[in-house]
Each structure stands twice: as structure tokens, then as C-alpha cells.
XYZ file of C-alpha atoms in Angstrom:
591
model
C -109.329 -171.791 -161.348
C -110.843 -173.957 -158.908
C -114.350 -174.223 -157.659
C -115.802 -174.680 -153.923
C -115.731 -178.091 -153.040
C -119.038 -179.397 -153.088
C -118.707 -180.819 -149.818
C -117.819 -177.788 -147.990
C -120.449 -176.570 -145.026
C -122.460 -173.481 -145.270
C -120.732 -172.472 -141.875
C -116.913 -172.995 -143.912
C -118.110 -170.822 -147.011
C -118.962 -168.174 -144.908
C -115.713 -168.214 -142.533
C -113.621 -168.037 -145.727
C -116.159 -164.739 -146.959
C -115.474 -162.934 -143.652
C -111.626 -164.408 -143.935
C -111.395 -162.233 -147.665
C -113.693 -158.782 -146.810
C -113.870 -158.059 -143.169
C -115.665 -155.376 -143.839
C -119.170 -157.296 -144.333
C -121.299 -158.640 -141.763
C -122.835 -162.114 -142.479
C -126.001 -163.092 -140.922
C -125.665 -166.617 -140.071
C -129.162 -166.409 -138.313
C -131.070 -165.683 -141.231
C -134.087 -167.626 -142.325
C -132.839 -168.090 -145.291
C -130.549 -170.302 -144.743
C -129.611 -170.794 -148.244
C -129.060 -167.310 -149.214
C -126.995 -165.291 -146.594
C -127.544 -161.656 -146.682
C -126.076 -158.653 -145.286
C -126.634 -157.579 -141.665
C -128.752 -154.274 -141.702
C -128.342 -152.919 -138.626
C -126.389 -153.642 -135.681
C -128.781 -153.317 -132.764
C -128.985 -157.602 -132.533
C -128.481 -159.338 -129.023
C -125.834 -162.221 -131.152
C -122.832 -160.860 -133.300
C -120.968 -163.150 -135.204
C -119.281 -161.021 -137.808
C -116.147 -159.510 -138.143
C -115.509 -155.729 -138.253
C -112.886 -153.798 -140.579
C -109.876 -152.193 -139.331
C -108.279 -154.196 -136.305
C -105.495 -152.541 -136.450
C -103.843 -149.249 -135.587
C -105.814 -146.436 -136.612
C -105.399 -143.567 -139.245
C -106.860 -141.488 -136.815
C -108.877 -138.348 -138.868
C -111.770 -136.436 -136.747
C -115.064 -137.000 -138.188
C -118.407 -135.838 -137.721
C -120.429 -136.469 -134.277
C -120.743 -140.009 -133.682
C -123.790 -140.845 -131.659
C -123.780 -142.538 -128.010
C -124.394 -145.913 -129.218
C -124.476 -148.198 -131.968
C -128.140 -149.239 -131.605
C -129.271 -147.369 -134.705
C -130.365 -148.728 -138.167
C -128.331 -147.539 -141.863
C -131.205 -145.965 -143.339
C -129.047 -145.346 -146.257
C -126.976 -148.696 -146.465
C -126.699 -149.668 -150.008
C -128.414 -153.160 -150.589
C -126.544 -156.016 -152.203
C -127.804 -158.716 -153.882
C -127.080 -161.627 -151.438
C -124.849 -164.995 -152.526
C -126.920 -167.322 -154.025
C -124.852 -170.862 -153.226
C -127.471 -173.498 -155.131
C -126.332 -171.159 -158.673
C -123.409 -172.253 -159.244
C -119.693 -173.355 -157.952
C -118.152 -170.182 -156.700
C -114.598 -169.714 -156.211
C -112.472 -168.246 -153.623
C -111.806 -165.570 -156.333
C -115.252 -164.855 -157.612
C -116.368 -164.330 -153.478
C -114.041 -161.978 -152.779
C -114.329 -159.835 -156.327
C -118.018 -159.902 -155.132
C -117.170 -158.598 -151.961
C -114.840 -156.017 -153.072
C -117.817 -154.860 -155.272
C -119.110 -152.733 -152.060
C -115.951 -150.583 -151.610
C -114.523 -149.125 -148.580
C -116.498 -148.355 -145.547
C -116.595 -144.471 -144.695
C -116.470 -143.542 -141.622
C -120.218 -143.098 -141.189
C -121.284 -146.367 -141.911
C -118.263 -148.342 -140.185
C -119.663 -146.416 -136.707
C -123.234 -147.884 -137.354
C -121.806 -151.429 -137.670
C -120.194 -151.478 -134.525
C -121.631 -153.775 -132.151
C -124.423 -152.839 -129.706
C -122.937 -151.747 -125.953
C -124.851 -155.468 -125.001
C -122.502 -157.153 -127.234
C -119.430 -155.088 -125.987
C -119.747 -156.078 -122.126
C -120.603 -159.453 -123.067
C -117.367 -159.283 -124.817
C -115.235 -158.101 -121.927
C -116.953 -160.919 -120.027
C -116.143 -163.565 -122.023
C -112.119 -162.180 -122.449
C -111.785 -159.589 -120.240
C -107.703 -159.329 -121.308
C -108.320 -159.260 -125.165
C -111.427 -158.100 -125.958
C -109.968 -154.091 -125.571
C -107.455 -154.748 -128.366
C -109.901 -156.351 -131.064
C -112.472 -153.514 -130.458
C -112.839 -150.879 -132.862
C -112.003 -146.886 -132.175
C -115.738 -146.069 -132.336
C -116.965 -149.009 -130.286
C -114.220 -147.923 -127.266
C -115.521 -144.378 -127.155
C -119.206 -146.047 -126.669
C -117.508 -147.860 -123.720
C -116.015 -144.575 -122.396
C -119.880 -142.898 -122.864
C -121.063 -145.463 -121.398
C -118.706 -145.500 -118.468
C -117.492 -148.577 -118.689
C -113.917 -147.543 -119.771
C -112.094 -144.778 -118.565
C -109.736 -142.932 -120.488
C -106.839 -142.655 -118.230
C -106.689 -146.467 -118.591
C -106.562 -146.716 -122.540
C -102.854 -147.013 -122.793
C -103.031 -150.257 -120.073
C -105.796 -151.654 -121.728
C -105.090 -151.339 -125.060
C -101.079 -151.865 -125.047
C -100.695 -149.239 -127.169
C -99.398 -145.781 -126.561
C -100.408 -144.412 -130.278
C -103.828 -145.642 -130.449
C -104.686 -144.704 -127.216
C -103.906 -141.153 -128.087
C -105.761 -141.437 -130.847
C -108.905 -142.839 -129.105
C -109.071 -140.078 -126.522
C -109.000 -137.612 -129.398
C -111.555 -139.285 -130.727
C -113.805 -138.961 -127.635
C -112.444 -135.469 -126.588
C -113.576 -134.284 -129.744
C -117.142 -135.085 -129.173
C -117.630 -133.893 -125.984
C -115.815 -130.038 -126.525
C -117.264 -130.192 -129.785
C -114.458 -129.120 -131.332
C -113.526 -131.594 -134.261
C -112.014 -129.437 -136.889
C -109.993 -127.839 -134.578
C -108.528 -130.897 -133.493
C -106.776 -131.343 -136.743
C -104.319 -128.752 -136.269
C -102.801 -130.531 -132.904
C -100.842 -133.407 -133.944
C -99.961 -136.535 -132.491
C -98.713 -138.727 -135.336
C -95.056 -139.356 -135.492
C -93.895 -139.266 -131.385
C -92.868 -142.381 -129.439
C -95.378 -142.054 -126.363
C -93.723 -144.723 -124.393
C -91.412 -142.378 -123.314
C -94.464 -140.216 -121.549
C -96.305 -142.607 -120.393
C -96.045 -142.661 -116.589
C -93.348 -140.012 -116.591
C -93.951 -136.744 -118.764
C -97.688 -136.034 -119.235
C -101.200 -138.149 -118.555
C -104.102 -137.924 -120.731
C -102.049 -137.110 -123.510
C -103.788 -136.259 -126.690
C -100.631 -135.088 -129.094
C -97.866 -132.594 -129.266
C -97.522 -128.607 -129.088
C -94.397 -128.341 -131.694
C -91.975 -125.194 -130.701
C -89.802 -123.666 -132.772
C -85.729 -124.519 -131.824
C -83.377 -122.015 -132.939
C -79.531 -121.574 -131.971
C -77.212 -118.900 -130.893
C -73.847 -119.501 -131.220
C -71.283 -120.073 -131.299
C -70.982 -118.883 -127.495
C -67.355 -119.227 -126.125
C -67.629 -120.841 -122.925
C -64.759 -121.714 -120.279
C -62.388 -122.050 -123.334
C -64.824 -124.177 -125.161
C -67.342 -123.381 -128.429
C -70.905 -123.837 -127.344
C -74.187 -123.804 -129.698
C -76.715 -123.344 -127.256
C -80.174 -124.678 -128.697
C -83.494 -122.179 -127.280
C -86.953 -123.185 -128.538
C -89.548 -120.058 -128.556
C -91.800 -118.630 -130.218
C -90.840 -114.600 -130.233
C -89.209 -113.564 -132.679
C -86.149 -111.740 -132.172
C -84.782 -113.641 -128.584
C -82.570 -116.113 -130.564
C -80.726 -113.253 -132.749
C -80.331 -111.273 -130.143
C -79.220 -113.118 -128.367
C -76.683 -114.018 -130.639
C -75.154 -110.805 -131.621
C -74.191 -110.882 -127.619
C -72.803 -114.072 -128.586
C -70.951 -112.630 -131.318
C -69.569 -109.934 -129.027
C -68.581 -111.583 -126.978
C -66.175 -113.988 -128.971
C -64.455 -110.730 -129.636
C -63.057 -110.533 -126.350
C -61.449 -113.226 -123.919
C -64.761 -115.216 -123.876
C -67.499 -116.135 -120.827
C -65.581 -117.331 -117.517
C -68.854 -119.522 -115.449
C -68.840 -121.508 -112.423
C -71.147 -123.005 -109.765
C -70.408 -121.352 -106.869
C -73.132 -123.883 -104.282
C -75.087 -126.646 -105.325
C -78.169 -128.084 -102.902
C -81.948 -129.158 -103.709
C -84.158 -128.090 -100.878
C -87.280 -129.332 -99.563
C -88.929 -128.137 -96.119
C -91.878 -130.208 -94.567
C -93.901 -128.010 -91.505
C -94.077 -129.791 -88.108
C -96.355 -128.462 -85.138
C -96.050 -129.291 -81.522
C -97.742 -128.995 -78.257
C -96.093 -125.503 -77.241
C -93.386 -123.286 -78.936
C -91.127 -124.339 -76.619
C -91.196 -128.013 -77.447
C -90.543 -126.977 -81.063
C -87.466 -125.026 -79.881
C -86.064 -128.110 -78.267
C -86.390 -130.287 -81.171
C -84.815 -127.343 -83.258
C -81.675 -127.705 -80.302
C -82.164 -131.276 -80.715
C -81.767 -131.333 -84.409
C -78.835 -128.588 -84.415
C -76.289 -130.814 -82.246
C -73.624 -132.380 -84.373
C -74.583 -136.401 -83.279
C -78.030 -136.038 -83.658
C -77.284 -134.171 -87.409
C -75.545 -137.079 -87.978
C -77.970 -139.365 -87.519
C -80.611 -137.621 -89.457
C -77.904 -137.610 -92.749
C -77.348 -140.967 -92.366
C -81.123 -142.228 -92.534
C -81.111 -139.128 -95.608
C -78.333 -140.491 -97.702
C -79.530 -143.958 -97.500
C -82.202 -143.528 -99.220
C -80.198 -142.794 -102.743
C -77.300 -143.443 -104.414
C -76.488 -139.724 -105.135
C -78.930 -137.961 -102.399
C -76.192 -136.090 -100.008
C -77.824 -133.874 -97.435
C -75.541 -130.720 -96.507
C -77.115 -128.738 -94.700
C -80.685 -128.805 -92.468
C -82.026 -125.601 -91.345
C -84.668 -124.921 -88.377
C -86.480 -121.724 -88.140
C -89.199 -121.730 -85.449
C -92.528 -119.863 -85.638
C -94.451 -120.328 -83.174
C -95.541 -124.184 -82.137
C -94.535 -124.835 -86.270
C -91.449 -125.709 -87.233
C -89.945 -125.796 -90.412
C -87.390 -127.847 -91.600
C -85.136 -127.194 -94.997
C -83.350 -129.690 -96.413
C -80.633 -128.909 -98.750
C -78.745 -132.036 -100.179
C -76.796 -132.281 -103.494
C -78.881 -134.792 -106.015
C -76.225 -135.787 -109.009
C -77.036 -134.956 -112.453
C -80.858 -134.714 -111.688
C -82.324 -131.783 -110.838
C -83.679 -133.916 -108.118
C -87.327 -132.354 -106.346
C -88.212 -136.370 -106.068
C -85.083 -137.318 -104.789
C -85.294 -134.988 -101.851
C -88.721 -135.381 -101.244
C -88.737 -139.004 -100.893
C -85.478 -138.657 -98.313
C -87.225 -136.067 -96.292
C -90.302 -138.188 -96.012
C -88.379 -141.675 -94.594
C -86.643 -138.647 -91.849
C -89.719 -137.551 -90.834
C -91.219 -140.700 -90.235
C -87.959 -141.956 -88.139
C -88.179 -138.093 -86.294
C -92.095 -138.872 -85.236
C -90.859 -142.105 -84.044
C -88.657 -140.205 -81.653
C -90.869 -136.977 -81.451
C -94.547 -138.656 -80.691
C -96.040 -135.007 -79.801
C -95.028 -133.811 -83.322
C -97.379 -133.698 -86.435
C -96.153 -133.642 -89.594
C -98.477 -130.669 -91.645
C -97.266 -131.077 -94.977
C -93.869 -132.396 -96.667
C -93.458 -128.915 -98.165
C -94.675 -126.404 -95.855
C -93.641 -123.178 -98.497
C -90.708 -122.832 -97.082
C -88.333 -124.941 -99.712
C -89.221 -122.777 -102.000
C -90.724 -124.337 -104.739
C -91.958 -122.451 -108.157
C -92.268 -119.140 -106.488
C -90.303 -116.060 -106.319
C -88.704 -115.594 -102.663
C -86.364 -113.377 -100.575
C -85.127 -117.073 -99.186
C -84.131 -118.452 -102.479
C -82.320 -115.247 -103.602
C -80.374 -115.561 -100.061
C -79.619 -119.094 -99.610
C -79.614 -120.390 -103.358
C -81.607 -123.466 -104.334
C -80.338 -126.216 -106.984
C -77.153 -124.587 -109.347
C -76.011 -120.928 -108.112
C -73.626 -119.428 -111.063
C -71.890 -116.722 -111.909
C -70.763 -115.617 -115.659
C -68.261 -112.765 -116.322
C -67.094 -111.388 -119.606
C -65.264 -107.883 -120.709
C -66.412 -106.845 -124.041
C -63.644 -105.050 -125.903
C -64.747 -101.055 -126.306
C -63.881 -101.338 -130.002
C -66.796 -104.333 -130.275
C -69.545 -102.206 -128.282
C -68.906 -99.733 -130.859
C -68.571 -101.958 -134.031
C -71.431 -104.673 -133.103
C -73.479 -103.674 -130.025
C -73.982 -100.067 -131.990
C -73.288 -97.978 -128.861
C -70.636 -97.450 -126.746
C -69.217 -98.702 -122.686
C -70.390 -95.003 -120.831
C -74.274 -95.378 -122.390
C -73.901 -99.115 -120.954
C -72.706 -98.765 -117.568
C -75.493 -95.561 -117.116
C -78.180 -97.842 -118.282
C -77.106 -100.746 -116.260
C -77.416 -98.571 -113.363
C -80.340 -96.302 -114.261
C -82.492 -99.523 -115.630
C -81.188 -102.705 -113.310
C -80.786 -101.282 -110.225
C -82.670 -98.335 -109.202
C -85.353 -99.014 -111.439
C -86.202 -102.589 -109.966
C -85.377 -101.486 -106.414
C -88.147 -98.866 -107.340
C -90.392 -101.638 -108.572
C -89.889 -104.085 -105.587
C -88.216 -107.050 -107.552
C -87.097 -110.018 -105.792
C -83.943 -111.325 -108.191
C -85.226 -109.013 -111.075
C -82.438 -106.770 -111.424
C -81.877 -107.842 -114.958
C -83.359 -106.948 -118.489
C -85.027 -110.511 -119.704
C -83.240 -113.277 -118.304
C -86.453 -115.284 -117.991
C -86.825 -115.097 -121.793
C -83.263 -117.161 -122.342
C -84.102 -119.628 -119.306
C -87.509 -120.191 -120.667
C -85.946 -120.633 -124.047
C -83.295 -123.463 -122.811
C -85.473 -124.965 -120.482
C -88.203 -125.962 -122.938
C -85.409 -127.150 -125.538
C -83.516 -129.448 -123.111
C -86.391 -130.765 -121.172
C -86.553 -128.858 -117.891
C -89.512 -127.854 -115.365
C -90.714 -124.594 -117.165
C -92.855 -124.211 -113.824
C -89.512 -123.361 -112.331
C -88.348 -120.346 -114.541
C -90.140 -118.429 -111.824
C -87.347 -118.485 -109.540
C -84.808 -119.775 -111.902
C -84.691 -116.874 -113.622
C -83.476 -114.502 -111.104
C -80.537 -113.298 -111.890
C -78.446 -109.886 -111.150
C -76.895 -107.581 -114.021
C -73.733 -106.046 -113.214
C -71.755 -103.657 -116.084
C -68.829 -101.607 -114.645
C -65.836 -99.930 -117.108
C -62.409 -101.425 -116.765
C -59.257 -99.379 -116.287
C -58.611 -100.704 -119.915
C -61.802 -98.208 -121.152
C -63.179 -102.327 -121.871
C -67.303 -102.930 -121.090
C -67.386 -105.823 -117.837
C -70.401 -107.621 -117.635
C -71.550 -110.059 -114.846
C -74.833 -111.853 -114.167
C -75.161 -114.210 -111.110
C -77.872 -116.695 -111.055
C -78.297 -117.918 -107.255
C -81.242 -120.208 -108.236
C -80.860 -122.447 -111.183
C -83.000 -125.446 -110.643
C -81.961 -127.859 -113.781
C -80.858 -131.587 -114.429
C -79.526 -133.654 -117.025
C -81.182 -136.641 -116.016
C -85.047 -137.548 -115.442
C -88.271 -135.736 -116.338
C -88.673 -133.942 -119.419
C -84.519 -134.746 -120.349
C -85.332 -138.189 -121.331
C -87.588 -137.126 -124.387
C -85.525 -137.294 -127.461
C -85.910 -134.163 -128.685
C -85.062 -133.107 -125.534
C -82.100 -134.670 -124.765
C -80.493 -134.286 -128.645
C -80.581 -130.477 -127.511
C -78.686 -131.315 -124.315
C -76.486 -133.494 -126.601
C -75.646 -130.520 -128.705
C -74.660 -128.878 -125.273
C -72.018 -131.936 -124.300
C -74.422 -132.664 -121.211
C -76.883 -135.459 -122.099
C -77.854 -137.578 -118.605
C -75.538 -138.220 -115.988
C -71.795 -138.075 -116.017
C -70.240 -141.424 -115.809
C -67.541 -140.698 -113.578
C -68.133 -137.176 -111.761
C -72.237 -137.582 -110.786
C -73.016 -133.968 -111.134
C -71.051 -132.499 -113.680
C -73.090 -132.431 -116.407
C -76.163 -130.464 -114.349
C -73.091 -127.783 -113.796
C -72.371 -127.724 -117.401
C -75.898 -126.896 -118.595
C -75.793 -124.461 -115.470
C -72.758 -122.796 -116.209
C -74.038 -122.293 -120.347
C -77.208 -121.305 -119.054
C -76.028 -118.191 -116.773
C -73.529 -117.634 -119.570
C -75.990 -117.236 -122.318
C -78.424 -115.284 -120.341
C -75.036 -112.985 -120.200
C -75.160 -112.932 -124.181
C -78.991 -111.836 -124.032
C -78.138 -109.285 -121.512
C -75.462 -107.825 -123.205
C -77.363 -107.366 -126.706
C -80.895 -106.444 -125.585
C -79.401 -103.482 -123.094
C -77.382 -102.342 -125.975
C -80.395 -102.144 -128.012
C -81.720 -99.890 -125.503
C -78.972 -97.732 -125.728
C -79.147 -97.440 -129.195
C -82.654 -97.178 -129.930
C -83.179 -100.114 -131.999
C -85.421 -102.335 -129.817
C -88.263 -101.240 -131.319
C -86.988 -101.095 -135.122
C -85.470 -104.748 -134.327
C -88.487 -105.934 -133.050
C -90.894 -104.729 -135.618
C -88.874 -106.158 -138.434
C -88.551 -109.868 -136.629
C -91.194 -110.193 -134.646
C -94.377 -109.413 -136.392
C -96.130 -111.914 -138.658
C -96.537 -111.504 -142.294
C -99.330 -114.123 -142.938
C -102.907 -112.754 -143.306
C -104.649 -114.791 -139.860
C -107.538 -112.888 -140.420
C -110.559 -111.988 -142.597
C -110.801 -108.822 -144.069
C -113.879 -106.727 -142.690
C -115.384 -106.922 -146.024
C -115.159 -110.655 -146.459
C -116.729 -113.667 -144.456
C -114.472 -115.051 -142.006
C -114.310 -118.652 -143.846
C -112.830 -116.876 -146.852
C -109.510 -117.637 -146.052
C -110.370 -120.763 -145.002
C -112.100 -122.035 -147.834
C -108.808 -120.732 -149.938
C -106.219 -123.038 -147.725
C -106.055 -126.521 -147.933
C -105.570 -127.668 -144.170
C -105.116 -131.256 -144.310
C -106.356 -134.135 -142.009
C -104.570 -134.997 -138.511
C -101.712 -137.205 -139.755
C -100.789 -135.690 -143.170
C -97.576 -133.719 -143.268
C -98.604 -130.546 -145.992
C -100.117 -127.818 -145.658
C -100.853 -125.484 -148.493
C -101.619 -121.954 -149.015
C -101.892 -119.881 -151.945
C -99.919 -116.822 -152.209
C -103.156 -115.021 -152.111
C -103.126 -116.267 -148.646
C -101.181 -113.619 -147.836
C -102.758 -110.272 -147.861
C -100.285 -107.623 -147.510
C -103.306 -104.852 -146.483
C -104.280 -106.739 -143.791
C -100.505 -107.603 -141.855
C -100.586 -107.997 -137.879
C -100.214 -104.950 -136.537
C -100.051 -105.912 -133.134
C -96.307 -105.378 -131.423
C -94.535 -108.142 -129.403
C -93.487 -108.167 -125.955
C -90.588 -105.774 -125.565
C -89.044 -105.820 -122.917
């Protein structure tokens, strides 16, 4: 074993200490200079030293951490400090001594972070670096402090994962909510893909359940269609519909009109000068020239149709165009915007109000969108074999057709529906949507849909839903995820097509409408039958004990669970857990 070479500076032993235990803090300032010590407290205006951890984070919620760093350790633990006139001391012997103090916790690694003077004299001095090299503790002082906000930790840092991490950090202190925290996870997810083009201020993940039903026979093809939810029930039921309707010839679907709207407000002068701009835009040449500036500004943009409607001195004007494989909002809205700009060039008594003036129409139920359509409108059809109705749908083609009638059409004309004449087609769309990525905002109008069940000469159960408003995409937004797009994968449909732009969005329009059909099918006949409730009680009613008994404290259960920290992948209950007298007795959402 060799010693220290005798010639070697006090300022080289200690850079080869802090090169072995990062975790200690040397004081290089001390008066005496011949026996180092350790750095108390961490409230000095120089900081040489080197803290623990550079790298990414395990991240676990911990207590409260205080403001600043500027406090003392009351309770540090003293160690003797290196005596260098002893004896030779080898590379060896300084770091067993070092290892001697153990691992920091996380209490005292927050109180040797350096004081908020050191931490802008830092960012002074490298401005580029000095983000990546500071601890998780000393960034959330920053963000206190004001000095960093936390929109900006994934640019600053250049690193999607510990960013997250950070901002839980610092979330958790100011909702106060720390052990709650533990039970949202963010470990394990590739956040570059969000960044800038999912979510902002992410802090972790919301897992959802992803079931199947299937197989669904589709336009002569075998379809697994992939729903993520969390009531019970949906995904079975829906396929027994499935299941019913393999027995017969299968689901015929098709896109019947295709077109992305979006309808900016314009005000003139007088209503009259808006009705000549509405002539103006109506003539054939001029609607020419208007397309061309639209479709320029896209490869797969294709305006079809442009329609004025007057109120007053306001004008609105709806785009429709066809957008590809995307579901395409962005895509229309950034063509609309260069028209409008080229139209006040030519119109300099117009003013443009807003770039949607309500009238597109956008996340909202409306008598327009029903009408017209907006994005995929489909139609599925499928006759259901009497014998099947009987054998798996438990009832029989007369109780069907009454219901249909009795339920989907007089009883939402009663209720004032727009597009609801259906029994839960918002449940499947939701479903789908969430598994392959779409705008769940848009299941609003998405999910309109009409129910039609008639009897065929044959004595055979014909079922029909149309969808006029189905406003998906295979490519962009949420699709890009990979959990997303392995679901639109399983559907044959993953981004855009590479020869036919648009086919794919019609395929995951056409098993949408077609699925809904499924759910239709087996949740009416459940109605007939009487089992909705039965069904529903048995699958959709949680067996775990989520509650204290009355007699008990409300951390009994909790104390008998082992809920692990943010980042481990168990968690363990014992089958006491359980407590069969105290079951949910609340009911789920029938329909």
C-alpha cells in the first residue's frame, strides 16, 4: 500500500478527499490550517466543497424543507478532523475514514446546500452550467426565491426526468401534500415526447386501465379494438355485442364526408358591407383564390367548402378542408389565419374578432355539427341473426326494436338532445379516444351518434348507428405517445398512410362507429332483459376495503398497508386489507 507523497500540497490532499466522499464539505478557510475540519453549517459567503448526488435523482417526497439553506445542523454528528502531521495516510485509509460517516439523509443533505448568495453567484459566474450541477433542494430554493421558474426546468436543466422530479419536489411543499404525492407516479415515461407537445408543467402520469373487446368483425376484417376506462363493465359489454355480432354477416362502416372546420367572426361598417363580402366570397374566381392562398399553406390542408352566414354587421366564416391523417384543428387554424390576413388586405373596413368566433364548432354540442358534420361522419350497419338475440343478447328482435323506439327516439326528443339519440356511445368514444391518443375534450360532440334497430323481412335484428361528427387522427397530439400509438397499432392505423394521406384517420373512424354499434347492441339488450343492474353490480363495484370502519381510526388501514415510496414498483396489502363487512356499496353509473 502506498503512502501520500510527502511532497504533496495541503490544497492536493484535500482535492483527492472531496475526489473519494463527495458527500463532506472541507473547510479550506479554517484557522487551522493543519487540521481541516468539517463545515458546520452552510450559511458562509465562500463555498468550496462539493455536494453529493450530481446526478439524476431518486426522487422520494420528504418532509418540509425550509426556504433556504441559511440554517445551522444542530444535530450534525462531529468527526474527529484529519490530523496530516500523524502520520502518512493513504488514498485508502482517507476514504475508509470518510466512508466512516455514512450516507447523508435527506435532512441533513438539504442543510448543506449552499446559501441562495452562493447560488446566484453561481449562475453568474456560468450562467449555462451552473443549473445542471445544482442539487434538487438547492433548485427549489431558486424557485422560492424566484429566481427560477418552473416552466423553464426542462430548458435549463436538459433533462425531462429530473425536471419532473424537481417540480414535485416544490409542488409538494407549497399544497402541502407530500404523502399524497407518492401515489402519482412519474418514474418509468420518456417525457421528451411531451415536452412542447402533450402537457406543460408535467409532474407524472395518471395510469388507466386498457382492456379489449374483440374480436369485432369489421369490413371483412378481425379487429381487437383496445378502450382504456375505468368502469367496470363497458369493455365486456361491449364485447358480448362484439360476440353477436360475429354471428351474423359482420359490421359494414364507411365515411360518408370528411372536413375539419374552423370559423373566425369578421365585423364591418354596416350589414350591408358584410353581405357584399359574403357575395364577394361566394363567386367561383374569388373562391378560388381564397383555396389557393388555403392549400398553400400545407401539404395535406384541402379546403372544400367555405360557408358565409351573415348576422348583422358580423360575419362568420366556416372553413371546412380535409387535413390527411391528422385530425387537424392546427392545420386549419393556421390556413384560416394567413386568409384572413390576405382578405383584410383587400377588405380594409373589416376587423377580424376572433379566429374562432363559435361557429366551427369546437368541443361543444351543436345543431350545426349534427347538420353539416365536422372531421369523420360514419355510418355502421349490422343484422344480428334472431337465433343470436335469443342465445347471447338474452332477449329477443320485437323487445329490441320497441325499446329502440320507446328509449332512443321519443325519449331523447322528450329530453331535448342534440345527437343523443343513443344509449352510451360517449362511454365507447371516451374509451378509444383515451387509448389511442385523441382530444378527450372532443367526445362532447364526437359522441353524437343516432341508434336505429328495425326487423328484417328475414325476422333478423338490423342495427345502425351514424356518427356525423367524429373528430380523430392518426397523426399528431396525443397519437405520438407510445402507449398511445401501440393501441392504434393494434388497430392497423398507427400515423399517416404512406400512400393514401387519410386513410388511416377513416380506419380508426370506421372501427370507432362500428364498436360504438357493439356497445349499443349489448347494453340495450341488457335493458330488455333486466340484467343491467345484476351485470353491473357484479363488475362494477369494488371489493377492496377504501375505508375505515366507524369503530376504528381512519389510519388503521393505513398503518396495515405498506405503500411504498414514488419510484418503487410494489405495493402490498394484507388480506386483512380487505374487509368483506365494509364493501362499497355505492352503484356505478348506469346508464
Amino acid at each position: 500500500m502506498s503512502s501520500m507523497n510527502p511532497t504533496q500540497s495541503t490544497s492536493e490532499f484535500f482535492d483527492a478527499a472531496e475526489r473519494l466522499n463527495p458527500s463532506i464539505i472541507i473547510d479550506r478557510d479554517s484557522s487551522a490550517s493543519d487540521s481541516p475540519s468539517l463545515q458546520k453549517n452552510c450559511d458562509k459567503d465562500r463555498y468550496d466543497g462539493v455536494i453529493a448526488d450530481q446526478h439524476r435523482p431518486v426522487f422520494t417526497v420528504g418532509e418540509s424543507r425550509k426556504n433556504s439553506c441559511s440554517s445551522v445542523i444542530d444535530n450534525a454528528v462531529e468527526t474527529p478532523p484529519l490530523n496530516m502531521k500523524q502520520k502518512s495516510i493513504t488514498v485508502a485509509e482517507i476514504q475508509a475514514d470518510l466512508a466512516n460517516l455514512g450516507p447523508l439523509d435527506l435532512n441533513d443533505r438539504k442543510n448543506l446546500c449552499r446559501t441562495l448568495v452562493n447560488l446566484r453567484e453561481m449562475l453568474r459566474n456560468e450562467p449555462v452550467d451552473a443549473w445542471k450541477e445544482m442539487t434538487d433542494e438547492e433548485l427549489v430554493t431558486l424557485m422560492n426565491d424566484g429566481s427560477l421558474k418552473q416552466q423553464d426546468l426542462e430548458k435549463k436543466l436538459g433533462d425531462e426526468r429530473r425536471a419532473v422530479a424537481v417540480r414535485r419536489l416544490w409542488l409538494s411543499e407549497q399544497i402541502k401534500c407530500e404523502d399524497k404525492m407518492h401515489s402519482l407516479p412519474f418514474e418509468q415515461y420518456d417525457y421528451s415526447m411531451v415536452s412542447g407537445a402533450c402537457c406543460e408543467n408535467v409532474i407524472g402520469y395518471v395510469p388507466v386501465p386498457v382492456g379489449y373487446a374483440g374480436p369485432l368483425s369489421l369490413n371483412g376484417r378481425r379487429v381487437y379494438v383496445p378502450m382504456a376506462t375505468t368502469e367496470g363493465c363497458l369493455v365486456a359489454s361491449t364485447n358480448r355485442g362484439c360476440r353477436a355480432i360475429a354471428d351474423g354477416a359482420g359490421v359494414a362502416a364507411s365515411v360518408y364526408n370528411d372536413g375539419m372546420s374552423r370559423a373566425p367572426v369578421v365585423q364591418f361598417e354596416s350589414a350591408l358591407e358584410a353581405l357584399k363580402v359574403k357575395a364577394w366570397l361566394e363567386t367561383s374566381s374569388n373562391y378560388q383564390i381564397v383555396k389557393q392562398k388555403f392549400d398553400s399553406t400545407s401539404g395535406y390542408a384541402r379546403l372544400q367548402e367555405l360557408k358565409c352566414t351573415p348576422a348583422g354587421r358580423l360575419l362568420y366564416l366556416r372553413f371546412v378542408a380535409t387535413t390527411g391523417d391528422a385530425m387537424g384543428m392546427n392545420m386549419v387554424s393556421k390556413a384560416t389565419d394567413e386568409v384572413m390576413v390576405m382578405l383584410q388586405q383587400t377588405f380594409v373596413n373589416m376587423e377580424l374578432i376572433s379566429l374562432s368566433g363559435n361557429y366551427c364548432v369546437d368541443k361543444k354540442a351543436s345543431a350545426l355539427n349534427w347538420i353539416e358534420g365536422r372531421g369523420k361522419s360514419v355510418v355502421a350497419e349490422a343484422v344480428i341473426p334472431s337465433d343470436s338475440v335469443s342465445r347471447i343478447l338474452k332477449t329477443n328482435v320485437d323487445r329490441m326494436v320497441e325499446l329502440g323506439e320507446k328509449k332512443l327516439l321519443i325519449g331523447s326528443s322528450m329530453a331535448g338532445v342534440i345527437g343523443g339519440f343513443n344509449a352510451q356511445a360517449a362511454n365507447v368514444v371516451a374509451a378509444i379516444f383515451l387509448a389511442t391518443g385523441q382530444d378527450a375534450a372532443q367526445v362532447v360532440s364526437s359522441s353524437m351518434c343516432l341508434t336505429q334497430m328495425d326487423k328484417t323481412a328475414a325476422g333478423d335484428l338490423r342495427i345502425s348507428c351514424t356518427m356525423p361528427c367524429l373528430e380523430i387522427g392518426t397523426r399528431g397530439g396525443g397519437t405520438i405517445l407510445p402507449a398511445q400509438r401501440t393501441c392504434l397499432e393494434m388497430l392497423g392505423c398507427a400515423g399517416g398512410h404512406p400512400t393514401k394521406p387519410g386513410k388511416n384517420a377513416h380506419i380508426l373512424a370506421e372501427t370507432i362507429c362500428a364498436t360504438v354499434l357493439a356497445g349499443e347492441l349489448s347494453l340495450l339488450a341488457a335493458q330488455c332483459s333486466g340484467d343491467l343492474v345484476k351485470s353491473h353490480l357484479k363488475m362494477n363495484r369494488s371489493q377492496l376495503n377504501l375505508m375505515s370502519t366507524v369503530s376504528e381510526p381512519a389510519v388503521a388501514l393505513k398503518d396495515q398497508c405498506t405503500v411504498p415510496k414514488v419510484g418503487s414498483h410494489e405495493r402490498r396489502h394484507p388480506a386483512s386489507a380487505v374487509n368483506n363487512a365494509f364493501k362499497l356499496s355505492g352503484c356505478a353509473n348506469i346508464v
